[in-house]
PDB file of C-alpha atoms in Angstrom:
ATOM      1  CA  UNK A 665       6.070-184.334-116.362  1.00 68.00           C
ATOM      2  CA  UNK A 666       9.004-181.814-116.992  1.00 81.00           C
ATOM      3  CA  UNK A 667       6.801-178.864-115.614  1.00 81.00           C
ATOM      4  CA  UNK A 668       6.284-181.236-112.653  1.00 84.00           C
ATOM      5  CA  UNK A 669       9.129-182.328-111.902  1.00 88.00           C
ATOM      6  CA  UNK A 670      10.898-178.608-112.474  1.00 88.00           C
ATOM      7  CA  UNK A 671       8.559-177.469-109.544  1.00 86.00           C
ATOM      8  CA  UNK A 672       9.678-180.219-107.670  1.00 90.00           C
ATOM      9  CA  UNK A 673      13.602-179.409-107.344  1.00 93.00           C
ATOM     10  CA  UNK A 674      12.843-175.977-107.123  1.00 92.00           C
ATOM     11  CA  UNK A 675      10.376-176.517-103.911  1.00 91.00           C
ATOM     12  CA  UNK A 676      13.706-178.726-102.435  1.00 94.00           C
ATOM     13  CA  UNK A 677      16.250-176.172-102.917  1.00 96.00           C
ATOM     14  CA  UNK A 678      14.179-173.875-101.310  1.00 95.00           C
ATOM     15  CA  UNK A 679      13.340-175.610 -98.544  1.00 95.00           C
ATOM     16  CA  UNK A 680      16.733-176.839 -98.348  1.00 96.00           C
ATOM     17  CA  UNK A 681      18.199-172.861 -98.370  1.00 97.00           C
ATOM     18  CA  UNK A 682      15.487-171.423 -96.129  1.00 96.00           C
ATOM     19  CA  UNK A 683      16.582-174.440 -93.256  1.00 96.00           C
ATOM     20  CA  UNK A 684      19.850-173.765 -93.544  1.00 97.00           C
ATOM     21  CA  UNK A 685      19.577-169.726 -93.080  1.00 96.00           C
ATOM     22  CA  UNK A 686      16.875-170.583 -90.453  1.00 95.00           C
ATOM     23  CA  UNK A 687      19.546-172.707 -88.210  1.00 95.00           C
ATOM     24  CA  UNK A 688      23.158-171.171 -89.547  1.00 96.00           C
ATOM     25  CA  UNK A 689      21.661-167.469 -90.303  1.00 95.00           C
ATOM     26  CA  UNK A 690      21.763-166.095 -93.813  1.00 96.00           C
ATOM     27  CA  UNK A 691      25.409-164.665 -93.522  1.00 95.00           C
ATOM     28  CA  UNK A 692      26.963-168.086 -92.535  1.00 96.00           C
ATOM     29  CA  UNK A 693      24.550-170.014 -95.585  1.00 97.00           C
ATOM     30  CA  UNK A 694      26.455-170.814 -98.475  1.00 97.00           C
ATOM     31  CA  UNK A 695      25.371-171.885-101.779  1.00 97.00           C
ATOM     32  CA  UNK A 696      27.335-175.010-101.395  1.00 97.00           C
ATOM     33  CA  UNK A 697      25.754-175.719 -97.838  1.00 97.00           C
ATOM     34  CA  UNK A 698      22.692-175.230-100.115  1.00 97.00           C
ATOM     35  CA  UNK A 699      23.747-177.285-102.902  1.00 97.00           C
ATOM     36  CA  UNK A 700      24.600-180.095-100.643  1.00 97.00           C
ATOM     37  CA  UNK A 701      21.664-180.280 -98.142  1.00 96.00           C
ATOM     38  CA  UNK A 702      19.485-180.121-102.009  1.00 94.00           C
ATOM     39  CA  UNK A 703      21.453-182.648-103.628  1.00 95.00           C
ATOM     40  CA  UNK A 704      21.767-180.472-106.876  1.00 95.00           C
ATOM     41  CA  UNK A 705      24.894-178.943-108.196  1.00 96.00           C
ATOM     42  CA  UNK A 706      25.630-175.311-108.610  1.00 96.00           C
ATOM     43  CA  UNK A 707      24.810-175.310-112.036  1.00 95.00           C
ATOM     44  CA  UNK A 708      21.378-176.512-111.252  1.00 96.00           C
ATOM     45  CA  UNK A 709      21.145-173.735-108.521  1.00 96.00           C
ATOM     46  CA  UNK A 710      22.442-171.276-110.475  1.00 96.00           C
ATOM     47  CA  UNK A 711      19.465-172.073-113.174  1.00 94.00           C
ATOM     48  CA  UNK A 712      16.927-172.088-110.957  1.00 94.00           C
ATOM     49  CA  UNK A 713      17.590-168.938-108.839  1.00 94.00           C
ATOM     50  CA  UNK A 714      20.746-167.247-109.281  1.00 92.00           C
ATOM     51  CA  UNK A 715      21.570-165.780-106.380  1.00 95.00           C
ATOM     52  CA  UNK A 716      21.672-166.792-102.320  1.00 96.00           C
ATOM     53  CA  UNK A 717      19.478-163.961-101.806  1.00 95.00           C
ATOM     54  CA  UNK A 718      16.823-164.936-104.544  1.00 95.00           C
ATOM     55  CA  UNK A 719      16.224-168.420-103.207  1.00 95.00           C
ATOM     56  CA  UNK A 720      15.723-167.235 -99.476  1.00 95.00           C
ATOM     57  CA  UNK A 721      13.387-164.492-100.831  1.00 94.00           C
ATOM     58  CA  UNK A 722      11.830-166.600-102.777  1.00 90.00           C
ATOM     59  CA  UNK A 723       9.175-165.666-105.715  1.00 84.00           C
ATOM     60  CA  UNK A 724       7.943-161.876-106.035  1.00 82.00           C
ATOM     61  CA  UNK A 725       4.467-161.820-103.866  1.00 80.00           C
ATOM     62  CA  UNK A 726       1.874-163.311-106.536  1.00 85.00           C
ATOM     63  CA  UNK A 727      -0.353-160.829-108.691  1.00 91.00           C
ATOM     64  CA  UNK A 728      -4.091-161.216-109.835  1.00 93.00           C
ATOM     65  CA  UNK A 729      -4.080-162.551-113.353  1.00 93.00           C
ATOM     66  CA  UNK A 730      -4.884-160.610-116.140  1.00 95.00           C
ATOM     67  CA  UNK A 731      -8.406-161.497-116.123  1.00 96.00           C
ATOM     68  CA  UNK A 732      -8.753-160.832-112.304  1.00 95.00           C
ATOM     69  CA  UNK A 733      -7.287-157.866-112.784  1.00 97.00           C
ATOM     70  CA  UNK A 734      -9.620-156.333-115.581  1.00 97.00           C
ATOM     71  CA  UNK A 735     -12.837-158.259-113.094  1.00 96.00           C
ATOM     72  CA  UNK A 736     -11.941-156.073-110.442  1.00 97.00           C
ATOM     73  CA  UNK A 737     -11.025-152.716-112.523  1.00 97.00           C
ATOM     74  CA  UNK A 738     -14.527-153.267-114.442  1.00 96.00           C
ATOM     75  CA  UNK A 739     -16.515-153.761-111.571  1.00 93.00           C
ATOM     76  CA  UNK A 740     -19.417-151.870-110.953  1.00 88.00           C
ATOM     77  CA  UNK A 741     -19.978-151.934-106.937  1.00 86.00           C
ATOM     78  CA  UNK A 742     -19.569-149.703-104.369  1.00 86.00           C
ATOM     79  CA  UNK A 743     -16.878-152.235-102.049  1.00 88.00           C
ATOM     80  CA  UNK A 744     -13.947-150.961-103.879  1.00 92.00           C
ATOM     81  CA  UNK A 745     -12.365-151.732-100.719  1.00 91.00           C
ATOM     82  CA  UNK A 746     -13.846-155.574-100.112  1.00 87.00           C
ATOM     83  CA  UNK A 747     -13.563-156.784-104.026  1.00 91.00           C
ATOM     84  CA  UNK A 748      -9.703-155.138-103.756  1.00 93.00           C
ATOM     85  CA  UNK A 749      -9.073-157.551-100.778  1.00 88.00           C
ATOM     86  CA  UNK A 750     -10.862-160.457-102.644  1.00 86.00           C
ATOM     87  CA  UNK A 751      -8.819-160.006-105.640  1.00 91.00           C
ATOM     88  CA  UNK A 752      -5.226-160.030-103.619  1.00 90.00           C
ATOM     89  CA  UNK A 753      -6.092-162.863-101.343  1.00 83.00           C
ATOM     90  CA  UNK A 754      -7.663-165.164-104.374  1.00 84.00           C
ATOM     91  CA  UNK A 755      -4.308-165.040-106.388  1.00 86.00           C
ATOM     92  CA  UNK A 756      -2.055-165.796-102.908  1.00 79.00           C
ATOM     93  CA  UNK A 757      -4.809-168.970-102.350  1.00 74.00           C
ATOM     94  CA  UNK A 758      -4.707-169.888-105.620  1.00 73.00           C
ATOM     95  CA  UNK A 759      -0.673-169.502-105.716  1.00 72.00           C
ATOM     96  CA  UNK A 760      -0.991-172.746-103.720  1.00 61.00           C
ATOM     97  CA  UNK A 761       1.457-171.745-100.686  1.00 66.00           C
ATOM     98  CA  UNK A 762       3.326-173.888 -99.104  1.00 77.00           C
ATOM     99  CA  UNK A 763       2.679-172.699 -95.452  1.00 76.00           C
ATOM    100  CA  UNK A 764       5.472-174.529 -93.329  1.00 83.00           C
ATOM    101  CA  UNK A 765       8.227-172.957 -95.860  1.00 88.00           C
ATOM    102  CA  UNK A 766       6.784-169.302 -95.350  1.00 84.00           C
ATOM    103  CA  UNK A 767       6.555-169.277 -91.871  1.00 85.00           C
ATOM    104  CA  UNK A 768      10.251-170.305 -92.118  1.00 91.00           C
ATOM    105  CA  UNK A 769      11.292-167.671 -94.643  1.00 92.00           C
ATOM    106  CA  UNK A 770       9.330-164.968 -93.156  1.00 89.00           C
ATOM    107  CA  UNK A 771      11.558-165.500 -90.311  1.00 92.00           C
ATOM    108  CA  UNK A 772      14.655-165.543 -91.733  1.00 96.00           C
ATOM    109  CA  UNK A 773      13.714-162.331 -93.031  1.00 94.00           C
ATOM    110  CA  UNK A 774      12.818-160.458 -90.351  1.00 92.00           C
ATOM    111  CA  UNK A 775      16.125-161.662 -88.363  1.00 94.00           C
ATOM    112  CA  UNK A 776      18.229-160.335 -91.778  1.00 95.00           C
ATOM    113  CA  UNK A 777      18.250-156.549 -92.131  1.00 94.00           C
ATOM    114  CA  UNK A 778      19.273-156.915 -95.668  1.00 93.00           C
ATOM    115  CA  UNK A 779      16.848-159.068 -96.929  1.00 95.00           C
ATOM    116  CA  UNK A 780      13.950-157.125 -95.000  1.00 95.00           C
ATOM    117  CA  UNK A 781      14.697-154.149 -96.950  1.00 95.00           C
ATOM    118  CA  UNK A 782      14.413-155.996 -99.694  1.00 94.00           C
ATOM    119  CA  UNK A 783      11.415-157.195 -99.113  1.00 92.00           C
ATOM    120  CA  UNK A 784       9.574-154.145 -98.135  1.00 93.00           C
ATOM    121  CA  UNK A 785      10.834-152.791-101.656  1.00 94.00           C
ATOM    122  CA  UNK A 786       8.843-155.868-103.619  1.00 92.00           C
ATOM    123  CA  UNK A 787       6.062-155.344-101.167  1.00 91.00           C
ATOM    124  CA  UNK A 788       6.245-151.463-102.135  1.00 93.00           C
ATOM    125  CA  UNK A 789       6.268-152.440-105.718  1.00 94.00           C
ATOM    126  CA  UNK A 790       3.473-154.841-105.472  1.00 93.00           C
ATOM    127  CA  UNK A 791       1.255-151.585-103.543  1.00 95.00           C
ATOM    128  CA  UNK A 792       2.065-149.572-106.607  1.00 96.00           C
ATOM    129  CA  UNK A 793       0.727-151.645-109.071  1.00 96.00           C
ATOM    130  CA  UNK A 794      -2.635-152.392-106.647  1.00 97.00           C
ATOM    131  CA  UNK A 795      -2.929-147.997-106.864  1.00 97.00           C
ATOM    132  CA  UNK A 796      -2.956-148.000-110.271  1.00 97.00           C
ATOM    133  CA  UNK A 797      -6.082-150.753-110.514  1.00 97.00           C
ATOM    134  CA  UNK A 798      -7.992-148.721-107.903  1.00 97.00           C
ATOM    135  CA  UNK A 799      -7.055-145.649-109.772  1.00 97.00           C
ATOM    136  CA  UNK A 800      -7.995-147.495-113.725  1.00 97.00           C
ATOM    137  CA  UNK A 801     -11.181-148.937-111.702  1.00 97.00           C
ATOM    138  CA  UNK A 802     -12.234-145.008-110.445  1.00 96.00           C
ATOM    139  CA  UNK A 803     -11.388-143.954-113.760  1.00 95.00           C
ATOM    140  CA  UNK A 804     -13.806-146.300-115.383  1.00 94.00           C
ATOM    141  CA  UNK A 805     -16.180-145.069-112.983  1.00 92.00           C
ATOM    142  CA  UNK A 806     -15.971-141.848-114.208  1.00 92.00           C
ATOM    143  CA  UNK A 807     -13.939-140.334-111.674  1.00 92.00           C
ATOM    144  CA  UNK A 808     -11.411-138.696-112.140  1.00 91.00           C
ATOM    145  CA  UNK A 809      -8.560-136.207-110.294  1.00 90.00           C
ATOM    146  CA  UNK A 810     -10.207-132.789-111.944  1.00 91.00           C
ATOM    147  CA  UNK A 811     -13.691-133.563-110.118  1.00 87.00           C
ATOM    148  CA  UNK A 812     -11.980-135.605-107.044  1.00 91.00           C
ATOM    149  CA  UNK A 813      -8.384-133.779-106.440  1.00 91.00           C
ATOM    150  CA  UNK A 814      -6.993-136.301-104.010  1.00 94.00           C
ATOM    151  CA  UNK A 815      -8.448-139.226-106.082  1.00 95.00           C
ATOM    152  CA  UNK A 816      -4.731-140.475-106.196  1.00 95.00           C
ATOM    153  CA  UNK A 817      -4.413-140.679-101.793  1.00 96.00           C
ATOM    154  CA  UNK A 818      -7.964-142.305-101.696  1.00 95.00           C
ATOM    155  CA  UNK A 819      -6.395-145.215-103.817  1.00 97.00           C
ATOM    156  CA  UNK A 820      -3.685-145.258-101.311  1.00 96.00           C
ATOM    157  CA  UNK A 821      -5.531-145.473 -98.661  1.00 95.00           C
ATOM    158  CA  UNK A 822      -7.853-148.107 -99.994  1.00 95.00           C
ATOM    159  CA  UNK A 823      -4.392-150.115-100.627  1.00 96.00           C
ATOM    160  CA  UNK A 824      -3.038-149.476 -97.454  1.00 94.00           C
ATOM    161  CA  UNK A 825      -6.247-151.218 -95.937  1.00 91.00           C
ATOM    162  CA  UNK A 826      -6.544-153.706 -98.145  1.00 92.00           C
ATOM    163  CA  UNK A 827      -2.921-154.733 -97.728  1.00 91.00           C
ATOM    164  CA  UNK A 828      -3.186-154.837 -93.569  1.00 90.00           C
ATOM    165  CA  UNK A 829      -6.622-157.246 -94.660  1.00 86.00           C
ATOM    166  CA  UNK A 830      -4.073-159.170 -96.542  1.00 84.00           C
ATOM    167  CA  UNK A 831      -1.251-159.547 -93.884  1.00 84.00           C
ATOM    168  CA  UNK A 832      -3.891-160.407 -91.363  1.00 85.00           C
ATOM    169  CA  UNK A 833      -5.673-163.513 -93.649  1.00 79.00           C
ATOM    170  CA  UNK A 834      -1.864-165.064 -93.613  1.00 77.00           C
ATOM    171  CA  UNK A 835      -1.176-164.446 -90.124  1.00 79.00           C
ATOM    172  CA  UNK A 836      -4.226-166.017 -89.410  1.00 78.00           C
ATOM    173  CA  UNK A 837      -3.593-168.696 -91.985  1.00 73.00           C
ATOM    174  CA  UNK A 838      -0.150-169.458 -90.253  1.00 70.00           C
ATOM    175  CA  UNK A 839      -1.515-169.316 -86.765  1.00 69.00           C
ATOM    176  CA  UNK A 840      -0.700-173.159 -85.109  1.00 56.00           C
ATOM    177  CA  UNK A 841      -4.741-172.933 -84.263  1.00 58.00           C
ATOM    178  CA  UNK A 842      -6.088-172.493 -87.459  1.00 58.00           C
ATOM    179  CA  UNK A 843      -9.165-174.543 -88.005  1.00 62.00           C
ATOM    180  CA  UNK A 844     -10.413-174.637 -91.729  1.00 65.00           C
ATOM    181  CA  UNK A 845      -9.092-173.966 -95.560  1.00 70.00           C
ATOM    182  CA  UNK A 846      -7.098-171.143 -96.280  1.00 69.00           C
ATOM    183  CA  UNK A 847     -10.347-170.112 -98.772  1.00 70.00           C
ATOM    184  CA  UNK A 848     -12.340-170.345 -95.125  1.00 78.00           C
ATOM    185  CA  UNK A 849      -9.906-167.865 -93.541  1.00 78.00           C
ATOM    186  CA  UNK A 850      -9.675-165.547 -96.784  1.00 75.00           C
ATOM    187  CA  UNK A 851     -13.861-165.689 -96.555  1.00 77.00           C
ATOM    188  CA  UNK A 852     -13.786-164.832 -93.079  1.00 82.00           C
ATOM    189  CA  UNK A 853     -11.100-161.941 -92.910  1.00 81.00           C
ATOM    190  CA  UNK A 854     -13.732-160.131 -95.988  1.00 79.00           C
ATOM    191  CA  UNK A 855     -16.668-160.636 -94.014  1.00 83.00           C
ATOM    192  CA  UNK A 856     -15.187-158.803 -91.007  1.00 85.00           C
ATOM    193  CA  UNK A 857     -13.650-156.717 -93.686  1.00 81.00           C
ATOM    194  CA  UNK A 858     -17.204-155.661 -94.381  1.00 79.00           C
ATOM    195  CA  UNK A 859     -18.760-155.635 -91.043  1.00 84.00           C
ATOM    196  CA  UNK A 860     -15.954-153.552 -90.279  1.00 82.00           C
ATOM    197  CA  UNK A 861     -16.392-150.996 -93.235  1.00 78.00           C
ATOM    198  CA  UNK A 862     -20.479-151.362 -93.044  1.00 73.00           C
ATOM    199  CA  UNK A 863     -20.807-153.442 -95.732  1.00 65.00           C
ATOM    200  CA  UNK A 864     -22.632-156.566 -95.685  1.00 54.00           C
ATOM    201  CA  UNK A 865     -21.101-159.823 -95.679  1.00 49.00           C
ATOM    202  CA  UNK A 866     -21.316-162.223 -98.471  1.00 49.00           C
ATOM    203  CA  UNK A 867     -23.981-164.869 -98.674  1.00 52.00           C
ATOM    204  CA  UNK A 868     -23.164-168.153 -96.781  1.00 49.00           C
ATOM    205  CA  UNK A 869     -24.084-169.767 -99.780  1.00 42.00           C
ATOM    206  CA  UNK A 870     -20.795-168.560-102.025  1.00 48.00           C
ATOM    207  CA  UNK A 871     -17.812-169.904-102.727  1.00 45.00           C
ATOM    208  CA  UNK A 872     -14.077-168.413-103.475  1.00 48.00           C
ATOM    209  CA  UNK A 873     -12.655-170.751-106.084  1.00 49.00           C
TER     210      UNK A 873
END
């Protein structure tokens, strides 16, 4: 009940901030204007987030779990590429998103310079940690950078890819069209994934969870 209703006022204050910037800008958005339109004090703000910035960013982009992590790093397959973009696009599905307040925040961000750059930085951090589970996944396939010398920019690349798979599932999952689950969409942008790359696409018959 307290987890529940924690998630609660946090989900109002940030839809509360992410209006507010959206219609005043983020410059002329005050934590009081924020406070106000949420109906919490500045304490309570203050607890939750911390900072104007933090609430209009909102949380860090979510990571595979620890268990997804070592599934994908163990894994024995040649579509280092497809089970990369599975393993992303499962945590941000199973994150549970609340689509309406990221279409909203994602513009707010791209109208603020400051908070773009901030961004790009998390999304930069986020890419490091995905090159160092393509790298741990090589390594326990027994490659490594004495028999494979640009091992390290084949990760990269694989990232790099994966991550434009990524943006293009929640683009698609944003679209006003859409038509289906975002598990439907995330199926749908690996199987072209893999058409794409000359793989072949999953069975009909399974699931994401």
């Amino acid at each position: 009940m307290r987890a529940r209703k924690r998630a609660t006022t946090q989900a109002t204050i940030e839809r509360a901030a992410v209006s507010l910037a959206l219609k005043h800008g983020y410059e002329k958005t005050t934590v009081d204007m924020i406070c106000d339109a949420g109906m919490v004090s500045q304490r309570t703000f203050f607890n939750y987030f911390g900072s104007k910035e933090r609430v209009i960013l909102g949380s860090a982009p979510p990571m595979p779990t620890n268990a997804a992590t070592a599934d994908f790093i163990n894994g024995t397959g040649p579509d280092v590429l497809g089970d990369l973009v599975e393993t992303i696009t499962t945590a941000f599905v199973n994150h549970e998103p609340d689509a309406a307040l990221l279409r909203s925040r994602r513009a707010v961000i791209r109208q603020t310079p400051e908070l773009a750059s901030k961004e790009i930085a998390r999304i930069a951090e986020a890419e490091d940690q995905f090159v160092h589970m393509v790298l741990a996944r090589f390594q326990a396939q027994g490659r490594n950078e004495t028999t494979t010398p640009d091992l390290q920019d084949e990760a990269k690349i694989i990232v790099s890819l994966a991550v434009g798979v990524v943006h293009f599932a929640v683009r698609k999952w944003f679209s006003s069209d859409l038509v289906g689950t975002p598990q439907e969409v995330l199926r749908s942008s690996i199987q072209l994934l893999r058409r794409v790359t000359h793989f072949h696409p999953l069975p009909p018959t399974e699931s994401i969870q």
